[in-house]
mmCIF file of C-alpha atoms and ligand atoms in Angstrom:
data_model
loop_
_atom_site.group_PDB
_atom_site.id
_atom_site.type_symbol
_atom_site.label_atom_id
_atom_site.label_comp_id
_atom_site.label_asym_id
_atom_site.label_seq_id
_atom_site.Cartn_x
_atom_site.Cartn_y
_atom_site.Cartn_z
ATOM 1 C CA MET A 1300 0.000 0.000 0.000
ATOM 2 C CA GLU A 1301 1.339 3.423 -0.971
ATOM 3 C CA LYS A 1302 1.951 6.176 1.554
ATOM 4 C CA ARG A 1303 0.557 9.443 0.183
ATOM 5 C CA ASP A 1304 -0.016 12.762 1.958
ATOM 6 C CA LEU A 1305 0.851 13.859 5.464
ATOM 7 C CA LEU A 1306 -2.464 13.972 7.287
ATOM 8 C CA TYR A 1307 -1.285 14.962 10.722
ATOM 9 C CA GLU A 1308 1.955 15.417 12.643
ATOM 10 C CA GLY A 1309 1.948 14.832 16.364
ATOM 11 C CA LYS A 1310 4.706 14.971 18.963
ATOM 12 C CA ALA A 1311 5.876 11.397 18.459
ATOM 13 C CA LYS A 1312 4.305 10.256 15.183
ATOM 14 C CA ARG A 1313 3.336 11.319 11.699
ATOM 15 C CA VAL A 1314 0.179 10.010 10.081
ATOM 16 C CA TYR A 1315 -0.117 9.629 6.285
ATOM 17 C CA THR A 1316 -3.034 8.805 4.037
ATOM 18 C CA THR A 1317 -2.778 5.687 1.865
ATOM 19 C CA ASP A 1318 -4.582 4.623 -1.288
ATOM 20 C CA ASP A 1319 -7.189 2.971 0.940
ATOM 21 C CA LYS A 1320 -9.423 5.628 2.522
ATOM 22 C CA ASP A 1321 -10.051 3.463 5.596
ATOM 23 C CA ILE A 1322 -6.353 2.882 6.341
ATOM 24 C CA VAL A 1323 -3.616 5.316 7.368
ATOM 25 C CA MET A 1324 0.109 4.839 7.867
ATOM 26 C CA VAL A 1325 1.700 5.808 11.152
ATOM 27 C CA SER A 1326 5.396 6.699 11.166
ATOM 28 C CA TYR A 1327 7.112 6.794 14.572
ATOM 29 C CA LYS A 1328 9.676 9.538 15.286
ATOM 30 C CA ASP A 1329 12.573 9.647 17.745
ATOM 31 C CA ASP A 1330 11.341 13.010 19.068
ATOM 32 C CA ALA A 1331 10.447 13.040 22.745
ATOM 33 C CA THR A 1332 8.499 15.641 24.680
ATOM 34 C CA ALA A 1333 7.329 15.879 28.265
ATOM 35 C CA PHE A 1334 5.359 18.221 30.504
ATOM 36 C CA ASN A 1335 2.984 19.188 27.709
ATOM 37 C CA GLY A 1336 5.782 19.934 25.257
ATOM 38 C CA ILE A 1337 7.939 22.094 27.565
ATOM 39 C CA LYS A 1338 10.767 19.551 27.658
ATOM 40 C CA LYS A 1339 12.012 18.441 24.241
ATOM 41 C CA GLY A 1340 14.648 15.992 23.066
ATOM 42 C CA THR A 1341 15.301 12.926 21.011
ATOM 43 C CA ILE A 1342 15.690 9.338 22.076
ATOM 44 C CA HIS A 1343 17.791 7.424 19.546
ATOM 45 C CA ASP A 1344 15.781 4.638 17.862
ATOM 46 C CA LYS A 1345 12.732 5.308 20.066
ATOM 47 C CA GLY A 1346 10.560 5.306 16.939
ATOM 48 C CA LYS A 1347 11.623 1.776 16.074
ATOM 49 C CA VAL A 1348 11.239 0.463 19.614
ATOM 50 C CA ASN A 1349 7.816 2.037 20.107
ATOM 51 C CA ASN A 1350 6.520 0.892 16.722
ATOM 52 C CA GLU A 1351 7.571 -2.705 17.243
ATOM 53 C CA VAL A 1352 6.708 -2.891 20.939
ATOM 54 C CA SER A 1353 3.292 -1.332 20.413
ATOM 55 C CA ASN A 1354 2.474 -3.674 17.521
ATOM 56 C CA LYS A 1355 3.512 -6.743 19.479
ATOM 57 C CA VAL A 1356 1.394 -5.676 22.465
ATOM 58 C CA MET A 1357 -1.597 -4.852 20.235
ATOM 59 C CA MET A 1358 -1.330 -8.277 18.575
ATOM 60 C CA TYR A 1359 -1.419 -9.909 21.986
ATOM 61 C CA LEU A 1360 -4.495 -7.878 22.908
ATOM 62 C CA GLU A 1361 -6.180 -8.808 19.590
ATOM 63 C CA GLU A 1362 -5.557 -12.473 20.374
ATOM 64 C CA ASN A 1363 -7.410 -11.846 23.611
ATOM 65 C CA ALA A 1364 -10.527 -10.318 22.062
ATOM 66 C CA ILE A 1365 -9.603 -6.620 22.322
ATOM 67 C CA PRO A 1366 -10.359 -4.830 19.026
ATOM 68 C CA THR A 1367 -7.433 -2.596 17.986
ATOM 69 C CA HIS A 1368 -6.540 -0.350 15.063
ATOM 70 C CA LEU A 1369 -3.568 -2.506 14.030
ATOM 71 C CA VAL A 1370 -3.561 -3.676 10.412
ATOM 72 C CA LYS A 1371 0.035 -4.492 9.480
ATOM 73 C CA GLN A 1372 3.579 -3.398 10.218
ATOM 74 C CA ILE A 1373 5.354 -2.164 7.072
ATOM 75 C CA ASN A 1374 8.898 -1.629 8.321
ATOM 76 C CA GLU A 1375 10.801 -0.802 11.523
ATOM 77 C CA ARG A 1376 9.129 2.582 11.935
ATOM 78 C CA GLU A 1377 5.903 2.380 9.953
ATOM 79 C CA THR A 1378 2.616 0.604 10.455
ATOM 80 C CA LEU A 1379 -0.742 0.537 8.709
ATOM 81 C CA VAL A 1380 -3.666 1.132 11.047
ATOM 82 C CA LYS A 1381 -7.403 1.542 10.654
ATOM 83 C CA LYS A 1382 -8.392 5.156 10.235
ATOM 84 C CA VAL A 1383 -10.461 6.209 13.224
ATOM 85 C CA GLU A 1384 -11.796 9.357 14.757
ATOM 86 C CA ILE A 1385 -9.837 9.649 17.988
ATOM 87 C CA ILE A 1386 -12.054 10.080 21.037
ATOM 88 C CA PRO A 1387 -10.367 13.041 22.789
ATOM 89 C CA LEU A 1388 -9.685 11.233 26.060
ATOM 90 C CA GLU A 1389 -6.494 10.001 27.653
ATOM 91 C CA VAL A 1390 -7.576 6.934 29.542
ATOM 92 C CA ILE A 1391 -5.141 6.189 32.354
ATOM 93 C CA VAL A 1392 -5.086 2.948 34.314
ATOM 94 C CA ARG A 1393 -3.027 2.623 37.475
ATOM 95 C CA ASN A 1394 -1.954 -0.353 39.557
ATOM 96 C CA LYS A 1395 0.619 1.361 41.786
ATOM 97 C CA VAL A 1396 1.071 4.987 42.781
ATOM 98 C CA ALA A 1397 3.387 7.070 40.557
ATOM 99 C CA GLY A 1398 3.673 10.469 38.904
ATOM 100 C CA SER A 1399 0.717 12.810 39.250
ATOM 101 C CA LEU A 1400 -1.158 10.372 41.510
ATOM 102 C CA ALA A 1401 1.620 10.476 44.126
ATOM 103 C CA LYS A 1402 1.047 14.247 44.358
ATOM 104 C CA LYS A 1403 -2.728 13.975 44.297
ATOM 105 C CA LEU A 1404 -3.024 11.387 47.086
ATOM 106 C CA GLY A 1405 0.142 12.304 48.969
ATOM 107 C CA LEU A 1406 1.344 8.717 48.733
ATOM 108 C CA GLU A 1407 4.830 7.366 48.000
ATOM 109 C CA GLU A 1408 5.585 6.217 44.489
ATOM 110 C CA GLY A 1409 5.282 2.428 44.413
ATOM 111 C CA THR A 1410 2.445 2.190 46.938
ATOM 112 C CA ILE A 1411 0.203 -0.701 45.874
ATOM 113 C CA LEU A 1412 -3.379 0.375 45.168
ATOM 114 C CA LYS A 1413 -6.160 -1.659 46.723
ATOM 115 C CA ARG A 1414 -7.772 -1.813 43.261
ATOM 116 C CA PRO A 1415 -6.806 -0.397 39.852
ATOM 117 C CA ILE A 1416 -7.753 3.245 39.253
ATOM 118 C CA LEU A 1417 -9.183 4.470 35.974
ATOM 119 C CA GLU A 1418 -8.819 8.155 35.145
ATOM 120 C CA PHE A 1419 -9.810 10.373 32.237
ATOM 121 C CA CYS A 1420 -8.007 13.423 30.937
ATOM 122 C CA TYR A 1421 -9.359 15.659 28.197
ATOM 123 C CA LYS A 1422 -6.903 15.351 25.299
ATOM 124 C CA LYS A 1423 -6.392 19.007 24.458
ATOM 125 C CA ASP A 1424 -2.855 20.434 24.418
ATOM 126 C CA GLU A 1425 -4.000 24.076 24.745
ATOM 127 C CA LEU A 1426 -5.635 23.182 28.057
ATOM 128 C CA GLY A 1427 -2.795 20.988 29.291
ATOM 129 C CA ASP A 1428 -4.838 17.765 29.132
ATOM 130 C CA PRO A 1429 -6.905 18.419 32.286
ATOM 131 C CA PHE A 1430 -8.247 15.680 34.548
ATOM 132 C CA ILE A 1431 -12.015 15.248 33.980
ATOM 133 C CA ASN A 1432 -14.802 12.918 35.092
ATOM 134 C CA VAL A 1433 -17.688 11.139 33.340
ATOM 135 C CA ASP A 1434 -20.033 14.097 33.867
ATOM 136 C CA HIS A 1435 -17.596 16.380 32.034
ATOM 137 C CA ILE A 1436 -17.327 13.880 29.177
ATOM 138 C CA LEU A 1437 -21.104 13.636 28.805
ATOM 139 C CA ALA A 1438 -21.838 17.334 29.285
ATOM 140 C CA ALA A 1439 -19.197 18.367 26.747
ATOM 141 C CA GLU A 1440 -20.266 15.517 24.433
ATOM 142 C CA LEU A 1441 -16.762 14.075 24.140
ATOM 143 C CA ALA A 1442 -18.226 10.549 24.127
ATOM 144 C CA THR A 1443 -21.616 8.932 24.653
ATOM 145 C CA GLU A 1444 -22.666 7.003 27.748
ATOM 146 C CA GLU A 1445 -22.494 3.785 25.763
ATOM 147 C CA GLU A 1446 -18.987 4.588 24.517
ATOM 148 C CA ILE A 1447 -17.797 5.419 28.033
ATOM 149 C CA GLU A 1448 -19.056 2.068 29.283
ATOM 150 C CA ILE A 1449 -17.254 0.225 26.497
ATOM 151 C CA ILE A 1450 -14.064 2.212 27.162
ATOM 152 C CA GLN A 1451 -14.170 1.511 30.903
ATOM 153 C CA LYS A 1452 -14.718 -2.223 30.383
ATOM 154 C CA MET A 1453 -12.024 -2.478 27.730
ATOM 155 C CA ALA A 1454 -9.510 -0.439 29.751
ATOM 156 C CA ARG A 1455 -9.898 -2.723 32.785
ATOM 157 C CA LYS A 1456 -9.624 -5.846 30.631
ATOM 158 C CA ILE A 1457 -6.558 -4.438 28.843
ATOM 159 C CA ASN A 1458 -4.995 -3.769 32.246
ATOM 160 C CA GLU A 1459 -5.535 -7.368 33.384
ATOM 161 C CA LEU A 1460 -4.044 -8.692 30.161
ATOM 162 C CA LEU A 1461 -1.062 -6.340 30.188
ATOM 163 C CA VAL A 1462 -0.182 -6.901 33.838
ATOM 164 C CA GLY A 1463 0.144 -10.615 33.045
ATOM 165 C CA TYR A 1464 1.984 -10.025 29.781
ATOM 166 C CA PHE A 1465 4.630 -7.821 31.399
ATOM 167 C CA LYS A 1466 4.913 -9.977 34.504
ATOM 168 C CA ASN A 1467 6.108 -12.755 32.199
ATOM 169 C CA ILE A 1468 9.105 -10.625 31.238
ATOM 170 C CA ASN A 1469 9.750 -9.535 34.829
ATOM 171 C CA ILE A 1470 8.233 -6.075 34.399
ATOM 172 C CA ASP A 1471 5.860 -4.498 36.888
ATOM 173 C CA LEU A 1472 3.229 -2.478 34.973
ATOM 174 C CA ILE A 1473 2.707 0.522 37.246
ATOM 175 C CA ASP A 1474 0.357 2.567 35.046
ATOM 176 C CA PHE A 1475 -0.333 3.410 31.413
ATOM 177 C CA LYS A 1476 -2.271 5.703 29.090
ATOM 178 C CA ILE A 1477 -4.405 4.494 26.198
ATOM 179 C CA GLU A 1478 -6.602 6.138 23.592
ATOM 180 C CA PHE A 1479 -9.619 4.882 21.719
ATOM 181 C CA GLY A 1480 -11.071 5.697 18.308
ATOM 182 C CA ARG A 1481 -14.348 5.328 16.439
ATOM 183 C CA THR A 1482 -14.379 3.462 13.128
ATOM 184 C CA PRO A 1483 -16.620 4.820 10.346
ATOM 185 C CA ASP A 1484 -19.290 2.297 11.403
ATOM 186 C CA GLY A 1485 -19.158 3.509 15.010
ATOM 187 C CA GLN A 1486 -17.190 0.705 16.643
ATOM 188 C CA VAL A 1487 -14.918 1.754 19.530
ATOM 189 C CA ILE A 1488 -11.432 0.271 19.168
ATOM 190 C CA LEU A 1489 -8.054 0.678 20.871
ATOM 191 C CA ALA A 1490 -5.888 3.165 18.935
ATOM 192 C CA ASP A 1491 -2.640 5.154 19.348
ATOM 193 C CA GLU A 1492 0.247 3.231 20.964
ATOM 194 C CA ILE A 1493 1.268 1.200 23.993
ATOM 195 C CA SER A 1494 5.001 1.687 24.504
ATOM 196 C CA PRO A 1495 7.647 2.887 26.980
ATOM 197 C CA ASP A 1496 6.431 6.422 26.094
ATOM 198 C CA THR A 1497 2.949 5.714 27.426
ATOM 199 C CA CYS A 1498 3.478 3.227 30.254
ATOM 200 C CA ARG A 1499 5.455 3.014 33.465
ATOM 201 C CA TYR A 1500 7.496 -0.179 33.471
ATOM 202 C CA TRP A 1501 9.545 -1.053 36.543
ATOM 203 C CA ASP A 1502 11.877 -4.018 36.642
ATOM 204 C CA ALA A 1503 10.041 -6.436 38.926
ATOM 205 C CA THR A 1504 13.226 -7.438 40.769
ATOM 206 C CA THR A 1505 15.193 -4.208 41.106
ATOM 207 C CA GLY A 1506 12.463 -1.578 40.667
ATOM 208 C CA GLU A 1507 14.575 0.111 37.989
ATOM 209 C CA LYS A 1508 12.531 2.390 35.723
ATOM 210 C CA LEU A 1509 12.408 1.213 32.095
ATOM 211 C CA ASP A 1510 10.264 3.944 30.548
ATOM 212 C CA LYS A 1511 9.918 7.615 29.655
ATOM 213 C CA ASP A 1512 10.348 8.714 33.293
ATOM 214 C CA ARG A 1513 14.095 8.318 32.630
ATOM 215 C CA PHE A 1514 13.743 11.129 30.049
ATOM 216 C CA ARG A 1515 11.247 13.234 32.067
ATOM 217 C CA ARG A 1516 13.425 13.087 35.182
ATOM 218 C CA ASP A 1517 16.871 13.255 33.474
ATOM 219 C CA MET A 1518 17.862 9.888 34.902
ATOM 220 C CA GLY A 1519 20.174 8.868 32.038
ATOM 221 C CA ASN A 1520 20.310 5.549 30.163
ATOM 222 C CA VAL A 1521 17.072 6.401 28.362
ATOM 223 C CA GLU A 1522 17.920 4.540 25.117
ATOM 224 C CA GLU A 1523 19.150 1.570 27.118
ATOM 225 C CA ALA A 1524 15.871 1.350 29.027
ATOM 226 C CA TYR A 1525 13.776 1.400 25.847
ATOM 227 C CA LEU A 1526 16.026 -1.271 24.313
ATOM 228 C CA GLU A 1527 15.778 -3.388 27.450
ATOM 229 C CA VAL A 1528 11.986 -3.476 27.117
ATOM 230 C CA TYR A 1529 12.332 -4.305 23.413
ATOM 231 C CA ASN A 1530 14.816 -7.098 24.124
ATOM 232 C CA ARG A 1531 12.662 -8.673 26.808
ATOM 233 C CA ILE A 1532 9.586 -8.640 24.564
ATOM 234 C CA PHE A 1533 11.410 -10.042 21.547
ATOM 235 C CA ALA A 1534 13.733 -12.457 23.402
HETATM 236 N N1 LIG B 283 0.883 9.442 30.136
HETATM 237 C C1 LIG B 283 1.024 9.541 28.774
HETATM 238 N N2 LIG B 283 0.792 10.737 28.167
HETATM 239 C C2 LIG B 283 0.412 11.850 28.850
HETATM 240 C C3 LIG B 283 0.257 11.744 30.244
HETATM 241 C C4 LIG B 283 0.492 10.538 30.860
HETATM 242 O O1 LIG B 283 1.340 8.556 28.114
HETATM 243 O O2 LIG B 283 0.207 12.897 28.216
HETATM 244 C C5 LIG B 283 1.117 8.161 30.829
HETATM 245 C C6 LIG B 283 2.405 8.174 31.643
HETATM 246 O O3 LIG B 283 3.484 7.695 30.891
HETATM 247 C C7 LIG B 283 2.076 7.251 32.776
HETATM 248 C C8 LIG B 283 0.565 7.386 32.975
HETATM 249 O O4 LIG B 283 0.079 7.942 31.752
HETATM 250 O O5 LIG B 283 2.366 5.909 32.396
HETATM 251 C C9 LIG B 283 0.164 8.249 34.134
HETATM 252 O O6 LIG B 283 0.790 9.502 34.044
HETATM 253 P P1 LIG B 283 0.662 10.598 35.191
HETATM 254 O O7 LIG B 283 -0.751 11.060 35.293
HETATM 255 O O8 LIG B 283 1.272 10.101 36.439
HETATM 256 O O9 LIG B 283 1.399 11.833 34.599
HETATM 257 P P2 LIG B 283 2.913 12.291 34.629
HETATM 258 O O10 LIG B 283 3.473 11.984 35.956
HETATM 259 O O11 LIG B 283 3.526 11.500 33.517
HETATM 260 O O12 LIG B 283 2.776 13.727 34.318
#
């Protein structure tokens, strides 16, 4: 399938049209941003790692009855995905306390949560992706009640599946962010990516961080951490 025009350029990916109107091509960049674009940098080969890691994880989810946008990987950095209308929500699932939740609850990073927490943020850069609840989503018509129910169910199921998947490679899945899209016929499917950019991965033995927090917090060995996740998944 031919890549045609640039449809959209985001912080970490470019999206191109193809000769099939229902399919777009995603191209992963090495560019990294944090804190709503204030911190900028590049992480060598991040695009390759995130493309391949995300595709592998999405395939695993597909095998376990989660509908995703994945169609086919084209090369190290590029993948064909179903064209969807992105629902403007960042859906965050948490198993242990980290990041913004540590501040919100005044709890130490790493504290085990009694049950997973699901959060919504409004995906809108100009507003700094604010935390919102179901009433906000309905009142602002960001998604329907039915869609929210599907998203909540899928997010919890995805969490269960991913916790097990990463446990197998000795990684503790602390939290992650996912996004959903609507297909032209109105089906809600998992979209965007699941990668070290969008998850917190801690080595289950040492607690070492193997994700974008190494970039956000200037911890060093960022490339090495991304490659470590890649190597464990593809070992
Ligand atoms: N996250 C993300 N994109 C965002 C915000 C958060 O992928 O724009 C992910 C982040 O990597 C982490 C989880 O969502 O795995 C929870 O992030 P948190 O709310 O703690 O925000 P942060 O501390 O990253 O600002």
